[in-house]
Amino acid sequence: MRATNDAGYDAPIGLTADPVVFTLLDGALCVLLARRLEEPQRGMFALPGGFVGTSESPEQTAERKLREKTGVGSVHLEQLRTYADPSRDPRGWLPSIAYMALVRPEILPASPPAHRDASWHPLAALPPLALDHAGIVDDGLWRLRARVADKSWFVSKGAGLLPEPFTLRQAQRLYEALRGERVDAANFRRDVLATGLLSDTGEQRSEGPGRPGRLYRRT
Amino acid sequence: MRATNDAGYDAPIGLTADPVVFTLLDGALCVLLARRLEEPQRGMFALPGGFVGTSESPEQTAERKLREKTGVGSVHLEQLRTYADPSRDPRGWLPSIAYMALVRPEILPASPPAHRDASWHPLAALPPLALDHAGIVDDGLWRLRARVADKSWFVSKGAGLLPEPFTLRQAQRLYEALRGERVDAANFRRDVLATGLLSDTGEQRSEGPGRPGRLYRRT
């Protein structure tokens, strides 16, 4: 289906918004998916997005769809990228604005909306995804890793996944899981403390062998 | 004007692509603008973009419009952000995908397409811009400064604005102009050399008082 506007230009048949929501679950980076209940590709897993209306911003649509399809409440969404390939949706030219978020796994309710199988899926073992959503998830992962590399972002946003207070060793394990690579412990400690975004609680906690670790909170 | 698609959802009346192209001219950060030849806001300066067709990607549209409206040829465009506020264009719901580029000023031909006044405008003295383009330019500047802060990006992309070979002092002046702030010379030299993206030509050039500067090329 192809539409044209008054001036004779091609017009999209709609606009969608798709949230790419990541978490860390049992040490594995996961993305939030829900099954499609409508054609095309009914029954397949997809990003939990939907059609944008003119009465709300695309970001509000992404939040609303996330809530309707997965039960996940308010999250901080960052605009990721817009996908506008005319062949990306069999219904017609349907651009989608994708958003990215990193959240705690507990924000997915134990009983999400029925029929959709809203669930966390490890990136290392994704099911086949509808439309071009696999590529969108890839781009989201790339963006997430770029954000995390910024230690200020990591401490202020990423470390929100840790229960407070936490040790720098816990923060390092989280950082490594998000970045997908090991880092040098001394450099990591120096860099995260240099952000000035952590406060030392003055307390310590033992973490197995070796010296106990100091406990920090985000400021 | 408001359109709806077969499924009853709101549909945009079209999709546009707008390039935000920056350069440095006489030490001032500038953006490329062209006058609108059509309503709405005919005669005002605007980003040199236009309607996306389904036969090309939005990025190709941005490149084509840039060429048609300013005479600027192939540039590397990075997707910046999509603007979809229903009230952003008086013609109807018309989302726009914005792109960002940093180029040498010479790519604007001495005689750009007539009637449009295609020209570089210092960010410090922008004329009134059509639609929401002033906000898009602001977002582009923010993105540019974030990119430049990454020394690898600065050396591989930003330093393309310098004639080669260049001294590290020249590179620092460029960096400071793009970032909008002064930096410590020793830290700057250490960081840009650490990128491994510069090769020492073995030659030197005198730059007024003080020791002559070593000359580098990008690898």
mmCIF file with all atom_site columns, C-alpha atoms in Angstrom, chain A residues 1-2 4-7 9-15 51-59 65 78-86 93-95 97 99 142-143 147, chain B residues 1-2 4-7 9-15 51-59 65 78-86 93-95 97 99 142-143 147:
data_model
loop_
_atom_site.group_PDB
_atom_site.id
_atom_site.type_symbol
_atom_site.label_atom_id
_atom_site.label_alt_id
_atom_site.label_comp_id
_atom_site.label_asym_id
_atom_site.label_entity_id
_atom_site.label_seq_id
_atom_site.pdbx_PDB_ins_code
_atom_site.Cartn_x
_atom_site.Cartn_y
_atom_site.Cartn_z
_atom_site.occupancy
_atom_site.B_iso_or_equiv
_atom_site.pdbx_formal_charge
_atom_site.auth_seq_id
_atom_site.auth_comp_id
_atom_site.auth_asym_id
_atom_site.auth_atom_id
_atom_site.pdbx_PDB_model_num
ATOM 1  C CA . MET A 1 1   ? 0.000  0.000  0.000  1.00 0.00 ? 1   MET A CA 1
ATOM 2  C CA . ARG A 1 2   ? 1.353  3.400  -0.940 1.00 0.00 ? 2   ARG A CA 1
ATOM 3  C CA . THR A 1 4   ? 0.606  10.203 -1.440 1.00 0.00 ? 4   THR A CA 1
ATOM 4  C CA . ASN A 1 5   ? -0.105 13.547 0.158  1.00 0.00 ? 5   ASN A CA 1
ATOM 5  C CA . ASP A 1 6   ? -1.643 16.704 -1.340 1.00 0.00 ? 6   ASP A CA 1
ATOM 6  C CA . ALA A 1 7   ? 1.706  17.786 -2.749 1.00 0.00 ? 7   ALA A CA 1
ATOM 7  C CA . TYR A 1 9   ? 4.858  13.121 -2.237 1.00 0.00 ? 9   TYR A CA 1
ATOM 8  C CA . ASP A 1 10  ? 4.856  9.632  -0.826 1.00 0.00 ? 10  ASP A CA 1
ATOM 9  C CA . ALA A 1 11  ? 3.291  9.448  2.619  1.00 0.00 ? 11  ALA A CA 1
ATOM 10 C CA . PRO A 1 12  ? 3.856  6.795  5.276  1.00 0.00 ? 12  PRO A CA 1
ATOM 11 C CA . ILE A 1 13  ? 0.785  4.756  6.226  1.00 0.00 ? 13  ILE A CA 1
ATOM 12 C CA . GLY A 1 14  ? 1.546  5.455  9.885  1.00 0.00 ? 14  GLY A CA 1
ATOM 13 C CA . LEU A 1 15  ? 4.355  5.865  12.385 1.00 0.00 ? 15  LEU A CA 1
ATOM 14 C CA . PHE A 1 51  ? 1.256  2.975  16.423 1.00 0.00 ? 51  PHE A CA 1
ATOM 15 C CA . VAL A 1 52  ? 1.879  6.596  17.362 1.00 0.00 ? 52  VAL A CA 1
ATOM 16 C CA . GLY A 1 53  ? -1.174 8.841  17.480 1.00 0.00 ? 53  GLY A CA 1
ATOM 17 C CA . THR A 1 54  ? -1.083 12.587 16.974 1.00 0.00 ? 54  THR A CA 1
ATOM 18 C CA . SER A 1 55  ? -2.379 13.083 20.513 1.00 0.00 ? 55  SER A CA 1
ATOM 19 C CA . GLU A 1 56  ? 0.870  11.841 22.050 1.00 0.00 ? 56  GLU A CA 1
ATOM 20 C CA . SER A 1 57  ? 4.587  11.992 21.329 1.00 0.00 ? 57  SER A CA 1
ATOM 21 C CA . PRO A 1 58  ? 6.313  8.880  19.948 1.00 0.00 ? 58  PRO A CA 1
ATOM 22 C CA . GLU A 1 59  ? 8.111  8.584  23.287 1.00 0.00 ? 59  GLU A CA 1
ATOM 23 C CA . LYS A 1 65  ? 2.773  0.291  24.532 1.00 0.00 ? 65  LYS A CA 1
ATOM 24 C CA . GLU A 1 78  ? 16.394 7.466  25.033 1.00 0.00 ? 78  GLU A CA 1
ATOM 25 C CA . GLN A 1 79  ? 15.702 7.899  21.315 1.00 0.00 ? 79  GLN A CA 1
ATOM 26 C CA . LEU A 1 80  ? 17.825 5.343  19.479 1.00 0.00 ? 80  LEU A CA 1
ATOM 27 C CA . ARG A 1 81  ? 17.257 5.657  15.737 1.00 0.00 ? 81  ARG A CA 1
ATOM 28 C CA . THR A 1 82  ? 14.484 5.782  13.133 1.00 0.00 ? 82  THR A CA 1
ATOM 29 C CA . TYR A 1 83  ? 13.952 2.943  10.690 1.00 0.00 ? 83  TYR A CA 1
ATOM 30 C CA . ALA A 1 84  ? 12.251 4.027  7.477  1.00 0.00 ? 84  ALA A CA 1
ATOM 31 C CA . ASP A 1 85  ? 13.059 1.408  4.846  1.00 0.00 ? 85  ASP A CA 1
ATOM 32 C CA . PRO A 1 86  ? 9.849  1.153  2.729  1.00 0.00 ? 86  PRO A CA 1
ATOM 33 C CA . TRP A 1 93  ? 5.653  2.302  4.341  1.00 0.00 ? 93  TRP A CA 1
ATOM 34 C CA . LEU A 1 94  ? 5.695  2.364  8.127  1.00 0.00 ? 94  LEU A CA 1
ATOM 35 C CA . PRO A 1 95  ? 8.683  4.108  9.697  1.00 0.00 ? 95  PRO A CA 1
ATOM 36 C CA . ILE A 1 97  ? 11.232 5.407  15.925 1.00 0.00 ? 97  ILE A CA 1
ATOM 37 C CA . TYR A 1 99  ? 13.956 3.932  21.910 1.00 0.00 ? 99  TYR A CA 1
ATOM 38 C CA . TRP A 1 142 ? 25.666 -1.002 20.243 1.00 0.00 ? 142 TRP A CA 1
ATOM 39 C CA . ARG A 1 143 ? 24.234 2.204  21.729 1.00 0.00 ? 143 ARG A CA 1
ATOM 40 C CA . ARG A 1 147 ? 26.793 4.719  26.742 1.00 0.00 ? 147 ARG A CA 1
ATOM 41 C CA . MET B 1 1   ? -4.646 18.173 7.821  1.00 0.00 ? 1   MET B CA 1
ATOM 42 C CA . ARG B 1 2   ? -4.911 14.781 9.447  1.00 0.00 ? 2   ARG B CA 1
ATOM 43 C CA . THR B 1 4   ? -5.743 7.987  8.988  1.00 0.00 ? 4   THR B CA 1
ATOM 44 C CA . ASN B 1 5   ? -4.676 4.653  7.594  1.00 0.00 ? 5   ASN B CA 1
ATOM 45 C CA . ASP B 1 6   ? -6.741 1.532  6.895  1.00 0.00 ? 6   ASP B CA 1
ATOM 46 C CA . ALA B 1 7   ? -6.455 0.421  10.499 1.00 0.00 ? 7   ALA B CA 1
ATOM 47 C CA . TYR B 1 9   ? -4.525 5.023  13.123 1.00 0.00 ? 9   TYR B CA 1
ATOM 48 C CA . ASP B 1 10  ? -3.247 8.512  12.505 1.00 0.00 ? 10  ASP B CA 1
ATOM 49 C CA . ALA B 1 11  ? -0.918 8.688  9.526  1.00 0.00 ? 11  ALA B CA 1
ATOM 50 C CA . PRO B 1 12  ? 1.712  11.335 8.825  1.00 0.00 ? 12  PRO B CA 1
ATOM 51 C CA . ILE B 1 13  ? 1.149  13.390 5.658  1.00 0.00 ? 13  ILE B CA 1
ATOM 52 C CA . GLY B 1 14  ? 4.733  12.667 4.648  1.00 0.00 ? 14  GLY B CA 1
ATOM 53 C CA . LEU B 1 15  ? 8.253  12.249 5.985  1.00 0.00 ? 15  LEU B CA 1
ATOM 54 C CA . PHE B 1 51  ? 10.425 15.140 1.394  1.00 0.00 ? 51  PHE B CA 1
ATOM 55 C CA . VAL B 1 52  ? 11.522 11.508 1.484  1.00 0.00 ? 52  VAL B CA 1
ATOM 56 C CA . GLY B 1 53  ? 10.225 9.276  -1.292 1.00 0.00 ? 53  GLY B CA 1
ATOM 57 C CA . THR B 1 54  ? 9.793  5.532  -0.983 1.00 0.00 ? 54  THR B CA 1
ATOM 58 C CA . SER B 1 55  ? 12.334 5.036  -3.762 1.00 0.00 ? 55  SER B CA 1
ATOM 59 C CA . GLU B 1 56  ? 15.205 6.261  -1.602 1.00 0.00 ? 56  GLU B CA 1
ATOM 60 C CA . SER B 1 57  ? 16.271 6.098  2.024  1.00 0.00 ? 57  SER B CA 1
ATOM 61 C CA . PRO B 1 58  ? 15.843 9.196  4.216  1.00 0.00 ? 58  PRO B CA 1
ATOM 62 C CA . GLU B 1 59  ? 19.656 9.476  4.279  1.00 0.00 ? 59  GLU B CA 1
ATOM 63 C CA . LYS B 1 65  ? 18.335 17.818 -1.003 1.00 0.00 ? 65  LYS B CA 1
ATOM 64 C CA . GLU B 1 78  ? 25.008 10.551 10.834 1.00 0.00 ? 78  GLU B CA 1
ATOM 65 C CA . GLN B 1 79  ? 21.399 10.137 11.929 1.00 0.00 ? 79  GLN B CA 1
ATOM 66 C CA . LEU B 1 80  ? 20.763 12.678 14.673 1.00 0.00 ? 80  LEU B CA 1
ATOM 67 C CA . ARG B 1 81  ? 17.180 12.375 15.890 1.00 0.00 ? 81  ARG B CA 1
ATOM 68 C CA . THR B 1 82  ? 13.588 12.270 14.618 1.00 0.00 ? 82  THR B CA 1
ATOM 69 C CA . TYR B 1 83  ? 11.185 15.121 15.301 1.00 0.00 ? 83  TYR B CA 1
ATOM 70 C CA . ALA B 1 84  ? 7.533  14.055 15.263 1.00 0.00 ? 84  ALA B CA 1
ATOM 71 C CA . ASP B 1 85  ? 5.593  16.687 17.186 1.00 0.00 ? 85  ASP B CA 1
ATOM 72 C CA . PRO B 1 86  ? 2.255  16.958 15.318 1.00 0.00 ? 86  PRO B CA 1
ATOM 73 C CA . TRP B 1 93  ? 1.740  15.818 10.857 1.00 0.00 ? 93  TRP B CA 1
ATOM 74 C CA . LEU B 1 94  ? 5.106  15.742 9.146  1.00 0.00 ? 94  LEU B CA 1
ATOM 75 C CA . PRO B 1 95  ? 7.876  13.977 11.077 1.00 0.00 ? 95  PRO B CA 1
ATOM 76 C CA . ILE B 1 97  ? 14.569 12.651 10.458 1.00 0.00 ? 97  ILE B CA 1
ATOM 77 C CA . TYR B 1 99  ? 21.139 14.093 10.126 1.00 0.00 ? 99  TYR B CA 1
ATOM 78 C CA . TRP B 1 142 ? 25.088 18.950 21.325 1.00 0.00 ? 142 TRP B CA 1
ATOM 79 C CA . ARG B 1 143 ? 25.730 15.751 19.339 1.00 0.00 ? 143 ARG B CA 1
ATOM 80 C CA . ARG B 1 147 ? 31.332 13.203 19.292 1.00 0.00 ? 147 ARG B CA 1
#
